[in-house]
XYZ file of C-alpha atoms in Angstrom:
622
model
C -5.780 -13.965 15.891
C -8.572 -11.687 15.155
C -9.285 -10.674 11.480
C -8.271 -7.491 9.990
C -11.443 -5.123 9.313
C -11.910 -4.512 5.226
C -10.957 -0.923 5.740
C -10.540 1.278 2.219
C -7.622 2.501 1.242
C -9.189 5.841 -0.601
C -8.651 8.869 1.608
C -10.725 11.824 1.069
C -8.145 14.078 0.375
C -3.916 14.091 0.516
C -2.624 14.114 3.740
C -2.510 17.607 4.979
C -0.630 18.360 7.644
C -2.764 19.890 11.444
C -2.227 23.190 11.337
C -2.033 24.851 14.998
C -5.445 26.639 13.900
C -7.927 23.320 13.369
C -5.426 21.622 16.575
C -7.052 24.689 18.625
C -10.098 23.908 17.672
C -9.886 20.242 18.623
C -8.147 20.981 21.702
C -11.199 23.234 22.983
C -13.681 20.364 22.067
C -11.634 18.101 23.736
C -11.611 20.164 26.906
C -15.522 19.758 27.486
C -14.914 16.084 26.385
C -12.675 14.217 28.205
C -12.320 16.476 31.181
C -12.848 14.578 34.243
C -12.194 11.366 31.990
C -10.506 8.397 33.367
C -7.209 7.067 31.389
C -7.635 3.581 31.300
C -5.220 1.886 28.853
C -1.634 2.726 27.496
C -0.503 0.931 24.602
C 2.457 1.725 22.265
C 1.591 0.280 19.189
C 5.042 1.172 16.845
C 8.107 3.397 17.518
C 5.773 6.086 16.501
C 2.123 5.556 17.771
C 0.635 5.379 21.231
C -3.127 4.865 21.855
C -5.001 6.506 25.047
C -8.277 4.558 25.937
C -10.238 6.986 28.235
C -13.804 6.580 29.394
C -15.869 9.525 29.285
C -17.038 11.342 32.544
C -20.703 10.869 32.994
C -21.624 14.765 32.662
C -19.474 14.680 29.170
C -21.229 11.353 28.080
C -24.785 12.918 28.785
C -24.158 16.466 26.986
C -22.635 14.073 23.698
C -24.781 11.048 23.715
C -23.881 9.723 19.960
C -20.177 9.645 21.270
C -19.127 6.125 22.995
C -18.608 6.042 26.356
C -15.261 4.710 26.149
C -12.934 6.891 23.525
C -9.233 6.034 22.115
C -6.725 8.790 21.545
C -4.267 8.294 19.005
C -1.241 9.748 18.818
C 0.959 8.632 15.638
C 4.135 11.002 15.070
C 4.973 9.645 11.821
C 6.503 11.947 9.759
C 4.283 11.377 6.827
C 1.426 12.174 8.524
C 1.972 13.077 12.371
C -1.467 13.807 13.774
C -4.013 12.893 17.135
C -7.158 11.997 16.685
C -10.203 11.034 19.239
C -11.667 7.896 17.862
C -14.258 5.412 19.805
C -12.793 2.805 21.778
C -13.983 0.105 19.544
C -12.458 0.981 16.477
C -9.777 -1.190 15.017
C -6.801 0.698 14.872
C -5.119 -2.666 13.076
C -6.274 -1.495 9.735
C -3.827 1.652 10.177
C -1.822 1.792 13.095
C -0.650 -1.996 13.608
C 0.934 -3.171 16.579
C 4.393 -3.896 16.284
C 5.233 -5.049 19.914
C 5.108 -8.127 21.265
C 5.783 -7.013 24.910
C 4.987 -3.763 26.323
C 8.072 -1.430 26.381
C 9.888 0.680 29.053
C 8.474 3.571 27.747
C 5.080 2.530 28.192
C 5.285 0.994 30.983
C 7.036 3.985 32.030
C 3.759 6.043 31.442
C 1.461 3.459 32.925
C 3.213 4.034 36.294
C 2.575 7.830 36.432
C -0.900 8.212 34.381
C -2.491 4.896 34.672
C -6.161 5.398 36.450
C -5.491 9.262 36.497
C -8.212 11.751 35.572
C -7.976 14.675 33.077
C -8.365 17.772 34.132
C -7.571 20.505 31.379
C -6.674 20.004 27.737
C -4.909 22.874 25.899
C -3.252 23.645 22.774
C -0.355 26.317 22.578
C -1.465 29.339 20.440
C -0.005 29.460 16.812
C 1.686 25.553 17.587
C 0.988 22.146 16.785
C 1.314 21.453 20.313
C -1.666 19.406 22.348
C -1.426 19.741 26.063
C -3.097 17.487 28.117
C -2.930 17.951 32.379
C -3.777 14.528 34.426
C -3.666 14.536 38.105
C -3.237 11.206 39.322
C -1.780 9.410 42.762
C 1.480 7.751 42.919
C 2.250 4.496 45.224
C 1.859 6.097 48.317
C -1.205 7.787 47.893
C 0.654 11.276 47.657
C -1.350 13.333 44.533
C 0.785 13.757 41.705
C -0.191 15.576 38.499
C 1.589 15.095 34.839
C 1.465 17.164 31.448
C 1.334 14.277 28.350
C 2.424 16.946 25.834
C 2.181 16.523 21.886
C 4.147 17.911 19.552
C 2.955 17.207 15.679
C 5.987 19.257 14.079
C 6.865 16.775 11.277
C 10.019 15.118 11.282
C 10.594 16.901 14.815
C 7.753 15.658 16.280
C 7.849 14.329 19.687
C 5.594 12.629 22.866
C 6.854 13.686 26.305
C 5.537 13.147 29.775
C 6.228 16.106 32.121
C 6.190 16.396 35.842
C 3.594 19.129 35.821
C 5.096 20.373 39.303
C 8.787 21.070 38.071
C 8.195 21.170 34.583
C 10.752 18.798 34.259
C 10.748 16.185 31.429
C 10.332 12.545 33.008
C 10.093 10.693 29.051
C 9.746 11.471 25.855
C 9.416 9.744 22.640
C 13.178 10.424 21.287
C 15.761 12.757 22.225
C 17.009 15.727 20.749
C 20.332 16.809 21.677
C 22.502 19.783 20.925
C 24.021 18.704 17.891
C 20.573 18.083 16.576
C 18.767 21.098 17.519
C 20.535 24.847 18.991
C 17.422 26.201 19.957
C 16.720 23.220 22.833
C 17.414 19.925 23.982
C 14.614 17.602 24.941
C 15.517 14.523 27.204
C 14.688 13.082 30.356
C 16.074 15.263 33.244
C 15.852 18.436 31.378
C 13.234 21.741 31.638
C 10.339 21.208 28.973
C 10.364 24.725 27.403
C 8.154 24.767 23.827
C 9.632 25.486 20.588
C 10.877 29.345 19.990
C 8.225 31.390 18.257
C 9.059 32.174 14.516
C 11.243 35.196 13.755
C 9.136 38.504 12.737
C 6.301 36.623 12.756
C 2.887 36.838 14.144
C 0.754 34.623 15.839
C -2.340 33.984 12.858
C -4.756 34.743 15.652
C -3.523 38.001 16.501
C -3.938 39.542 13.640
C -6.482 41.999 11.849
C -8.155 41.129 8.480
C -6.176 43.959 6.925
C -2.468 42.122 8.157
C -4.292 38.688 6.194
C -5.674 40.731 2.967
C -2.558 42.084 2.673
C -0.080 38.860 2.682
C -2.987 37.682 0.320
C -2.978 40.102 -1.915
C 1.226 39.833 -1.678
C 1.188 36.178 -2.432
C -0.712 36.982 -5.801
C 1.370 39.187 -7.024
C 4.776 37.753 -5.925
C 4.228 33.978 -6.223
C 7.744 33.629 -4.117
C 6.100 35.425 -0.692
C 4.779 32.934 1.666
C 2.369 34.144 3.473
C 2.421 31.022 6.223
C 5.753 32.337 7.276
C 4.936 36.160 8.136
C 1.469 35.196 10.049
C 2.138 31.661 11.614
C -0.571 29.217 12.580
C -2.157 28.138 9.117
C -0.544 25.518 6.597
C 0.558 25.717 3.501
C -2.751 24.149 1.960
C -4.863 26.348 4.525
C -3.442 29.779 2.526
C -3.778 27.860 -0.796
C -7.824 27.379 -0.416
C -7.961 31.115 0.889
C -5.791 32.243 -2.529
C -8.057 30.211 -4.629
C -11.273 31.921 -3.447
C -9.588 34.541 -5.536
C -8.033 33.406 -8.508
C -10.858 30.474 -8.965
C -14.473 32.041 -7.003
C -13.723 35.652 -8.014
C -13.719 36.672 -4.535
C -11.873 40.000 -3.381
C -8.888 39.644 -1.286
C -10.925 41.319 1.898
C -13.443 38.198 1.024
C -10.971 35.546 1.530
C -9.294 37.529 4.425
C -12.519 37.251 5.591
C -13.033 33.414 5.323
C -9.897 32.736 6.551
C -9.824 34.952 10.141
C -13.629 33.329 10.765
C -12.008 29.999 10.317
C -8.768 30.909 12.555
C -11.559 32.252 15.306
C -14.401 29.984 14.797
C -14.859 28.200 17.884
C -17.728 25.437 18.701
C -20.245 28.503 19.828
C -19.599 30.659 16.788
C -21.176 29.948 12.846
C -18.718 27.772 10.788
C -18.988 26.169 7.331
C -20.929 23.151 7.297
C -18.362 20.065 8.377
C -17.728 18.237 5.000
C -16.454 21.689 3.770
C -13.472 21.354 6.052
C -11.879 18.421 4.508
C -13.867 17.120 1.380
C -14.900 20.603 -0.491
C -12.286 19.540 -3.956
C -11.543 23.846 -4.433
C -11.107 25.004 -1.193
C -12.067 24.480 2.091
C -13.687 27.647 2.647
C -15.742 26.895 -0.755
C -19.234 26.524 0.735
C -21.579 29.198 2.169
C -20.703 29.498 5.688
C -23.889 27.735 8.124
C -26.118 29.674 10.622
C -26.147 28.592 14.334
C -23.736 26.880 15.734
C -21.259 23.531 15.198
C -21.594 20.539 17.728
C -18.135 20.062 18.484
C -18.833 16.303 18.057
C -18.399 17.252 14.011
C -15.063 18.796 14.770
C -14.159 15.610 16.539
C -15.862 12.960 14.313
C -15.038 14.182 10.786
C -11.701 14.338 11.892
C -11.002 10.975 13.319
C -12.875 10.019 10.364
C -10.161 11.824 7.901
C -7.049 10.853 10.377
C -8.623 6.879 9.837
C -9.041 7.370 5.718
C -5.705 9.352 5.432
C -3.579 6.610 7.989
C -5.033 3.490 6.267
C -4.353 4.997 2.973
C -0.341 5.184 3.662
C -0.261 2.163 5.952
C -1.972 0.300 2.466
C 0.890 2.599 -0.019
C 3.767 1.648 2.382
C 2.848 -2.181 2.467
C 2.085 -1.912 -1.330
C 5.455 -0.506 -1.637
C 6.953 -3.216 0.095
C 5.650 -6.426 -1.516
C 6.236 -4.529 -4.917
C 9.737 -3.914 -4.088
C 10.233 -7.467 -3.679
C 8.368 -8.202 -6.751
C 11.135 -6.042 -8.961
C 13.979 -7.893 -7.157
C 12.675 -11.409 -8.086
C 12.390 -9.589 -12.056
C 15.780 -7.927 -11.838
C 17.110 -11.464 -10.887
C 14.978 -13.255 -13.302
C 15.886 -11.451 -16.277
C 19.809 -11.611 -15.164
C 19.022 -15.341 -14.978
C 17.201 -15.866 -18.152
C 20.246 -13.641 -20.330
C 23.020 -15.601 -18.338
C 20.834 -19.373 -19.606
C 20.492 -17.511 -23.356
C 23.647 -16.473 -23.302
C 25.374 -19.927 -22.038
C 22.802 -21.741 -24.969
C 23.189 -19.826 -27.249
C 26.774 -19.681 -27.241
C 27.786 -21.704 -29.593
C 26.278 -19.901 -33.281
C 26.738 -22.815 -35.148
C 23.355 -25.126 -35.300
C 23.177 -28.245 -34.219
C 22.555 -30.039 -37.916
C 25.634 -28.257 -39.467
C 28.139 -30.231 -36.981
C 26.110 -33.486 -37.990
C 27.063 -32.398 -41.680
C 30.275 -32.071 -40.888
C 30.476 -35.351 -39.096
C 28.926 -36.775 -42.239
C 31.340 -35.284 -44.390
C 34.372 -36.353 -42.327
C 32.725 -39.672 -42.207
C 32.465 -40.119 -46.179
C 36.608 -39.236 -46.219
C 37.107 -41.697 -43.306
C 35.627 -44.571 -45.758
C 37.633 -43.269 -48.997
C 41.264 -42.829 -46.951
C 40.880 -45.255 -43.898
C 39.177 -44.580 -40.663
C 41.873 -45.446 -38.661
C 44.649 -43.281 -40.749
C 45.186 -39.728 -38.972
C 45.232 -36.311 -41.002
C 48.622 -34.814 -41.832
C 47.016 -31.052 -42.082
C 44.717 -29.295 -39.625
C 42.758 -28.315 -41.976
C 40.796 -30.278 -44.500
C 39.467 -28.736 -47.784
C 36.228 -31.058 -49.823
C 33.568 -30.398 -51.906
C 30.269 -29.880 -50.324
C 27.610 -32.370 -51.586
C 24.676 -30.160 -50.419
C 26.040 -26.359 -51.593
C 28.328 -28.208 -54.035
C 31.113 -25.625 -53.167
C 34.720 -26.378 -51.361
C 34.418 -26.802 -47.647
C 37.152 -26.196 -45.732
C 36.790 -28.107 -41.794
C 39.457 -27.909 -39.104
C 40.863 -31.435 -37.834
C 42.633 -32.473 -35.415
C 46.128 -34.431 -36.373
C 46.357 -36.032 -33.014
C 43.225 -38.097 -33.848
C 41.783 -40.605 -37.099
C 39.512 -39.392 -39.508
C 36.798 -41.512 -37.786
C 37.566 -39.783 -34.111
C 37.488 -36.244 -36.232
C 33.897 -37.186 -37.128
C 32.657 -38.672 -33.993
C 33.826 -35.181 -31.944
C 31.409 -33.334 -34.508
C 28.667 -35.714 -33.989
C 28.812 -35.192 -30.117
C 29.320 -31.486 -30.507
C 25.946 -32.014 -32.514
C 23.694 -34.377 -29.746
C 25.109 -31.377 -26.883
C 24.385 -28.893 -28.851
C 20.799 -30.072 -29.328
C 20.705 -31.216 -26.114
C 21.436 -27.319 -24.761
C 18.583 -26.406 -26.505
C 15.915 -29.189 -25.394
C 17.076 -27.918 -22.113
C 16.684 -24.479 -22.848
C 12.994 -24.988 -23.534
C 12.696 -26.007 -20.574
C 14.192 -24.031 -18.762
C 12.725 -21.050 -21.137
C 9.275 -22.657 -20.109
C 9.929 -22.199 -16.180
C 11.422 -19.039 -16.184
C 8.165 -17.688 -18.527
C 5.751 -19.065 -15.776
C 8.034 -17.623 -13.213
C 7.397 -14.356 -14.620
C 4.179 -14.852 -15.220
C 3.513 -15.411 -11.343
C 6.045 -12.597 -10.396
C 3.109 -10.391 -12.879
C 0.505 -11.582 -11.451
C 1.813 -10.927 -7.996
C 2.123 -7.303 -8.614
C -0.967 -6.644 -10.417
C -2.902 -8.165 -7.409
C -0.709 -5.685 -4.898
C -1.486 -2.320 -6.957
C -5.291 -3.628 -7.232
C -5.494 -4.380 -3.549
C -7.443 -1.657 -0.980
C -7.299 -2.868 2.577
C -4.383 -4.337 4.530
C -6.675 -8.314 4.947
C -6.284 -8.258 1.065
C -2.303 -7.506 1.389
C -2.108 -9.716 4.561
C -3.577 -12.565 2.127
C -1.180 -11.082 -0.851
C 1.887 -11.164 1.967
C 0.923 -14.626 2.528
C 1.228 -16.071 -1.013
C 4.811 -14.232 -0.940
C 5.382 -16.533 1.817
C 4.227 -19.695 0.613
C 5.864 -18.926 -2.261
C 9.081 -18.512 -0.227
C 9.575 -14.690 -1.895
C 9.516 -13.384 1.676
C 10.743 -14.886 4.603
C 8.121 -15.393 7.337
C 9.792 -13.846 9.797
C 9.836 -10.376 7.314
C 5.867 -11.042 6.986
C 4.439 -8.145 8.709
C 0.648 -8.307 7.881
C -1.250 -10.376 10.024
C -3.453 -12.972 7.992
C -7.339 -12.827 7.490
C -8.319 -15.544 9.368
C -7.881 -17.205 12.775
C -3.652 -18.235 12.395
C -4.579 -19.762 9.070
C -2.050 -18.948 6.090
C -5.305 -19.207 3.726
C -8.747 -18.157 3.425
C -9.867 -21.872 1.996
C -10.778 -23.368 5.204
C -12.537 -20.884 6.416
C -14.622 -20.518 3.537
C -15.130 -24.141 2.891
C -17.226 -24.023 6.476
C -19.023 -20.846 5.964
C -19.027 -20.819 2.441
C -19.586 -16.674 2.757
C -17.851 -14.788 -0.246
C -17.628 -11.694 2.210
C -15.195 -13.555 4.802
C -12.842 -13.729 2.021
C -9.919 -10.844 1.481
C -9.919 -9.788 -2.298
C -12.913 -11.500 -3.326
C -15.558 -8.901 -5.323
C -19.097 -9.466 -5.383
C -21.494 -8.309 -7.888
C -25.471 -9.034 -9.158
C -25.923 -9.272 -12.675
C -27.645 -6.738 -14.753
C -30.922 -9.348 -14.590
C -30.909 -8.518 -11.131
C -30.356 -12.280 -9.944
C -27.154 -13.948 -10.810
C -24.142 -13.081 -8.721
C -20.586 -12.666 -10.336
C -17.362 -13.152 -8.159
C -14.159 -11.590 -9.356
C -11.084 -12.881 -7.134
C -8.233 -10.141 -7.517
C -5.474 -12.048 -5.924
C -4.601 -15.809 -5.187
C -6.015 -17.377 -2.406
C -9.465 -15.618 -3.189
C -9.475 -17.266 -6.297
C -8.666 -20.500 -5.224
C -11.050 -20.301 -2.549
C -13.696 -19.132 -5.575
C -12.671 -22.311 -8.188
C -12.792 -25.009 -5.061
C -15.500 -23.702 -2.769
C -17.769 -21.215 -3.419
C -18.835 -22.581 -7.642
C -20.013 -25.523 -9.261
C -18.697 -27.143 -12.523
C -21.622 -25.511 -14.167
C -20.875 -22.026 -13.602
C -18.937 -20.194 -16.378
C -15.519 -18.775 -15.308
C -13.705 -16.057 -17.423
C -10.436 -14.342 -17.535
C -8.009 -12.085 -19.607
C -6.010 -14.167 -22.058
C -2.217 -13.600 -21.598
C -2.652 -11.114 -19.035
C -2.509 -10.544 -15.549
C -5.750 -10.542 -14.035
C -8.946 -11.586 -11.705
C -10.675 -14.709 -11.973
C -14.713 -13.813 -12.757
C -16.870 -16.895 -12.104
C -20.682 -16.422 -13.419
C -22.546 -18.235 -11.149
C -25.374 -19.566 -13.905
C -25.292 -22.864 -15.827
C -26.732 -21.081 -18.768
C -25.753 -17.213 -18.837
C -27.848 -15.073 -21.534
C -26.062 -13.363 -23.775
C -26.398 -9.933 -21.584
C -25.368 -11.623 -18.140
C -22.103 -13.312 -20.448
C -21.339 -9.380 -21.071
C -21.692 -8.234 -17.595
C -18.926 -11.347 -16.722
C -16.661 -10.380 -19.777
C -16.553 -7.022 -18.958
C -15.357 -7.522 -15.241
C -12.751 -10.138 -16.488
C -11.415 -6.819 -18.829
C -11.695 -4.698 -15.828
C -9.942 -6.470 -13.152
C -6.687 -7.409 -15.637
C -3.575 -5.824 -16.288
C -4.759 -5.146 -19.868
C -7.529 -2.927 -19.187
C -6.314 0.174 -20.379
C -4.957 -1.456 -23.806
C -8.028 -1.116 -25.659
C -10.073 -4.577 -27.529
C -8.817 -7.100 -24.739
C -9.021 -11.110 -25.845
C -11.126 -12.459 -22.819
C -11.336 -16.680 -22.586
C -14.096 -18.313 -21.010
C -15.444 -21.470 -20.333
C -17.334 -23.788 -17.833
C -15.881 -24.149 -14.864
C -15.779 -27.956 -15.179
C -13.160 -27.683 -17.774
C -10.744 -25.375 -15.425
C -8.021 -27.123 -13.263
C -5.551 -26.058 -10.710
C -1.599 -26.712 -11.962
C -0.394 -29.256 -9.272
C 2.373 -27.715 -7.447
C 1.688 -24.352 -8.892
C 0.817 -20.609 -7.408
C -2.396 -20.130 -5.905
C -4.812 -18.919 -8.909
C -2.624 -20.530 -11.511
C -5.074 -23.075 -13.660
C -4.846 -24.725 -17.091
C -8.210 -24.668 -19.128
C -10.079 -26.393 -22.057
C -13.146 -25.479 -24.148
C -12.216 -22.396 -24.170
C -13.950 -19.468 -26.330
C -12.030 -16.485 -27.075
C -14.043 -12.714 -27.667
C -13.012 -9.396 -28.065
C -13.792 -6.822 -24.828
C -13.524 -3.529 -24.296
C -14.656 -2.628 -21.230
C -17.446 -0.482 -21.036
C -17.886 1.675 -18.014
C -21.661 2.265 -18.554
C -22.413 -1.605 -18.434
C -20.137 -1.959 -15.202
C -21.455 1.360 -13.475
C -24.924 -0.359 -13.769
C -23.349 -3.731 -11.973
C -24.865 -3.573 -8.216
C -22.879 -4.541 -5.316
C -25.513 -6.844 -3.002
C-alpha cells in the first residue's frame, strides 16, 4: 500500500457551490485544453466520484507548458460539494476522493467500452447551467466511428453523470436514475432522450442581461432583504450576489459599481481583463474586492486556482466527515461508559449502611450471645440494648429461626461483602477512570488531527483497541500494510515519515522539539526517535501531546519553548494557568498492556503555563 500524502485539512474558503458563470469560464479554457486529448483511464473511485486521466494533445501541451502532459478530471457529485476540476495526473486524489472499490464496476466498465482511447473534440457548458458537456468521438469494435457526449450535471442533491449516444441523443448510462415520482419535469435513465433541465420560470439567463436589469435586483435586494436576486437573473450563486451586495454596504460602492463588477465577471472570458486570480476565491470581503488587472488572464489560472480550491475544499470535508466518524464512536463508548459506571455505583453502593456498623452490630449480638447462650434462639424479631459506643438503646432486627450466635455471624458476613463490594469497586472505579481517560484522549487527538495519514493512524488505534471493527476501518494506514508507524521509523528514524508527529527548532535556533498529537506518533517518539536524556513534557490531568526536548540540559528559555507546546497541544489550552509535568525521559515508561501513548512517570516537576502565542509564533518549523 502506498502512503497517504500529508494533505491539510484548511480550505481557503467554505465550500461554495460552481455557479454556471465560473463553470463557463472553465468550460472555455478547457476547450483549448484538452481538445484533441486522448482519454486514457476511467476509474470510479466512490458511488459519487469518477476520475478522467487524459493526456494533453501536443499543440495544447506546447501553448501551456507549466501544465503536465498527462491531466486528471474529477468529477465528484457529492452533494456537499458537487464540483469538476482539471488536476495533473500525478496528484493523489487519496487524500480527498478515496477509492472505495475493490473491482471496477459495471458502470465503469460500461464507459471504458464506449470512451476508452477516444479523443475530445469540443467541450461546452450550457448557458445559465451547471452543466459541463464534453463530445468524444471514438471507434467501437468494429472499427465503425462512434461519438459520445459525457455530460455533467453539478445541481446539488440532483446532480448526475450520464453518457449519451451523441448520434440519437439517447442516454446509454448515467450515474442514478430519476424517475417520475422523483422528478415531473423529466426522467433520466438508460433508454430515454437526454433533454437538460427546464429553464427557471420568469427568469433570465445572467448573461443576457444589461447592467441596468443587475443594478436594479441589487438595489432591490437592499432594500427588501426577502428578494433574491439569484432567482430573477439565473446563473450566479447565492455567495456570487452576496460579494456584489457587499461592495455596497461594506466598500461604499454605488449599485451601478457593483452591477458593474458583477456583468465583467459574468462576461470575462480568458482574452478579456479580470481581477487578479487569488481575488476569485481567497479575497475574505468579496470576490470582486480587488482592483480589476490590465491585460489579459492565462486560462491556466482559471484552471489551476481552481483545482487548487476543489483539492483544499474536498480534503477539508473528506477530513470533517472521517472526524465525524471516529468521534461518533468515541461518544458511544462514553454514553456506554457512564451507563456502566452508574449501574457498578449504583449496585455498590446499594446497600447505605457502612461496612463497620454491621461489624458493630455483630459485636453487639455477640456480647448478648455470651450473657443468654449462643446456642438459645430469640423469641422477638426485634432486639432492643444499650449501645456501648453512643450509650443510647439500639434496637437490631433478628431472626427467630436462628441462635443469637448465627444472628451475629450473618452481620459479620454482611460486613466482609460489604467491604468486599467496595475493594472491588476501586477497582473497578480505577479501570473505568483510565477507560475514560483513553476514550479523552482519543477524541482530542481526532479534533487536533489535519490530514487523513494522521486519522488513518487515529482509525488504527480504534482498531487495535477493538473500538472499531476492522472491517468498518475505512482509512488506509500510513505505511506499507503496517497497523503502526514504529517500524517504519525505527529503520529510517525520520520524524517526517510519521502521521501526527510535529516538528519544531527551538528559539536558540538548534534544538528540535517533537510534539506527538495522537498515539502511535508518540510511541514511535518515546521508543525511537529520543534518548533517556532528553526531557519529555506533558499536560497534567489532561488530554494532550507528548513534547520531547531533544537536549540533555535545556536552558531555562528552550524549557519554555517545550512547556509552552505541551499547553498548546492539550485539551486544557483554553483554560487559562495549565499545570504542565516534565521530566527526563529516562524516568517515563510505557503501561504494559495499555493504549498507545499511555505512560506512567517519575521525577516529575510540576509548573504553571499559560501559553503564550508570541513565544510559539517565534517557534520555526525546519
Amino acid at each position: 500500500m502506498s502512503s497517504l500524502p500529508q494533505t491539510t485539512a484548511t480550505a481557503p474558503l467554505p465550500p461554495r457551490p460552481l455557479d454556471a458563470v465560473v463553470l463557463a469560464q472553465l468550460a472555455q479554457e478547457w476547450q483549448h485544453i484538452l481538445t484533441g486529448a486522448v482519454l486514457q483511464k476511467i476509474h470510479h473511485r466512490s458511488h459519487r466520484a469518477w476520475a478522467f486521466t487524459f493526456r494533453l494533445y501536443k499543440t495544447a501541451a506546447e501553448h501551456y507548458p507549466t501544465l503536465a502532459r498527462q491531466q486528471t478530471l474529477l468529477v465528484s457529485l457529492h452533494k456537499g460539494y458537487p464540483c469538476i476540476a482539471l488536476l495533473p495526473a500525478t496528484t493523489n486524489l487519496d487524500a480527498f476522493s478515496p477509492s472505495v472499490f475493490a473491482k471496477p464496476t459495471n458502470h465503469v466498465l460500461l464507459f471504458r467500452k464506449h470512451l476508452a482511447g477516444g479523443r475530445i473534440t469540443h467541450v461546452a457548458a450550457h448557458p445559465g447551467e451547471r452543466i459541463v458537456t464534453l463530445t468524444i468521438d471514438n471507434r467501437n469494435e468494429l472499427g465503425h466511428p462512434t461519438q459520445w457526449q459525457l455530460v455533467v450535471e453539478l445541481t446539488g442533491k440532483h446532480s448526475n453523470l450520464m453518457l449519451v449516444d451523441a448520434t440519437n441523443t439517447t442516454i446509454t448510462s448515467c450515474a442514478h436514475n430519476v424517475t417520475e415520482t422523483m422528478s415531473q419535469h423529466r426522467q433520466i435513465a438508460a433508454g430515454l432522450p437526454y433533454t437538460p433541465p427546464p429553464t427557471p420560470p420568469n427568469a433570465l439567463w445572467l448573461g443576457q442581461a444589461t447592467l441596468e436589469d443587475i443594478a436594479y435586483q441589487l438595489t432591490q435586494w437592499r432594500t427588501q432583504p426577502s428578494h433574491k436576486p439569484w432567482h430573477t437573473l439565473y446563473g450566479a450563486g447565492k455567495h456570487t450576489w452576496q460579494d456584489a451586495l457587499a461592495l455596497i454596504t461594506h466598500h461604499g460602492a454605488s449599485p451601478n459599481q457593483a452591477a458593474q463588477h458583477l456583468y465583467h465577471w459574468c462576461h470575462a472570458t480568458a482574452a478579456a481583463t479580470l481581477p487578479p486570480p487569488q481575488c476569485q476565491w481567497a479575497a475574505p470581503a468579496s470576490i470582486f474586492s480587488l482592483q480589476p488587472a490590465t491585460g489579459t488572464l492565462s486560462g491556466e489560472h482559471w484552471t489551476t486556482t481552481h483545482g487548487t480550491f476543489t483539492v483544499a475544499v474536498l480534503t477539508h470535508q473528506q477530513v470533517t466527515q472521517h472526524q465525524q466518524r471516529l468521534l461518533t464512536v468515541v461518544q458511544r463508548q462514553q454514553d456506554r461508559l457512564t451507563e456502566r459506571t452508574q449501574q457498578q455505583q449504583g449496585h455498590t453502593l446499594a446497600s447505605t449502611t457502612p461496612p463497620d456498623t454491621y461489624q458493630h452490630w455483630g459485636d453487639v449480638l455477640m456480647t448478648h450471645a455470651s450473657q443468654h447462650g449462643p446456642t438459645t434462639h430469640p423469641t422477638n424479631d426485634t432486639l432492643t440494648v444499650d449501645d456501648w459506643h453512643t450509650g443510647q438503646p439500639l434496637t437490631l432486627p433478628v431472626d427467630t429461626a436462628k441462635s443469637w450466635h448465627d444472628n451475629a455471624q450473618h452481620y459479620y458476613q454482611q460486613a466482609r461483602r460489604h467491604k468486599d463490594r467496595l475493594a472491588r469497586w476501586d477497582t473497578v472505579k480505577a479501570e473505568l477512570n483510565q477507560r475514560q481517560a483513553l476514550l479523552n484522549q482519543l477524541s482530542w487527538a481526532t479534533q487536533q488531527a489535519t490530514t487523513l495519514a494522521e486519522l488513518a493512524s487515529i482509525e488504527a488505534d480504534f482498531v487495535g483497541l477493538s473500538l472499531l471493527a476492522d472491517n468498518k476501518a475505512t482509512l488506509q494506514p500510513n505505511t506499507s500494510g503496517k497497523r503502526n508507524n514504529k517500524s517504519s521509523a525505527k529503520k529510517t528514524g525520520d520524524a517526517a515519515s510519521i502521521a501526527g508527529l510535529l516538528t519544531f527548532i527551538a528559539s536558540d535556533g538548534d534544538t528540535i522539539i517533537h510534539v506527538g498529537r495522537q498515539g502511535e506518533a508518540n510511541s514511535a517518539l518515546l521508543s525511537q526517535l529520543s534518548k533517556p536524556t532528553d526531557w519529555w513534557c506533558h499536560a497534567k490531568d489532561y488530554p494532550g501531546a507528548h513534547v520531547v526536548i531533544h537536549h540533555p540540559d535545556p536552558p531555562d528559555e528552550i524549557l519554555l519553548d517545550g512547556l509552552h507546546l505541551a499547553c498548546q497541544y492539550s485539551g486544557g489550552a483554553t483554560s487559562g494557568k495549565l499545570p504542565i509535568i516534565y521530566t527526563q525521559r529516562r524516568y517515563v515508561r510505557k503501561i504494559p498492556n495499555s493504549w498507545p501513548g499511555h505512560v506512567t512517570y517519575t521525577h516529575e516537576t510540576e509548573a504553571a503555563i499559560t501559553a503564550d502565542e508570541q513565544r510559539l509564533a517565534k517557534l520555526q518549523h525546519p
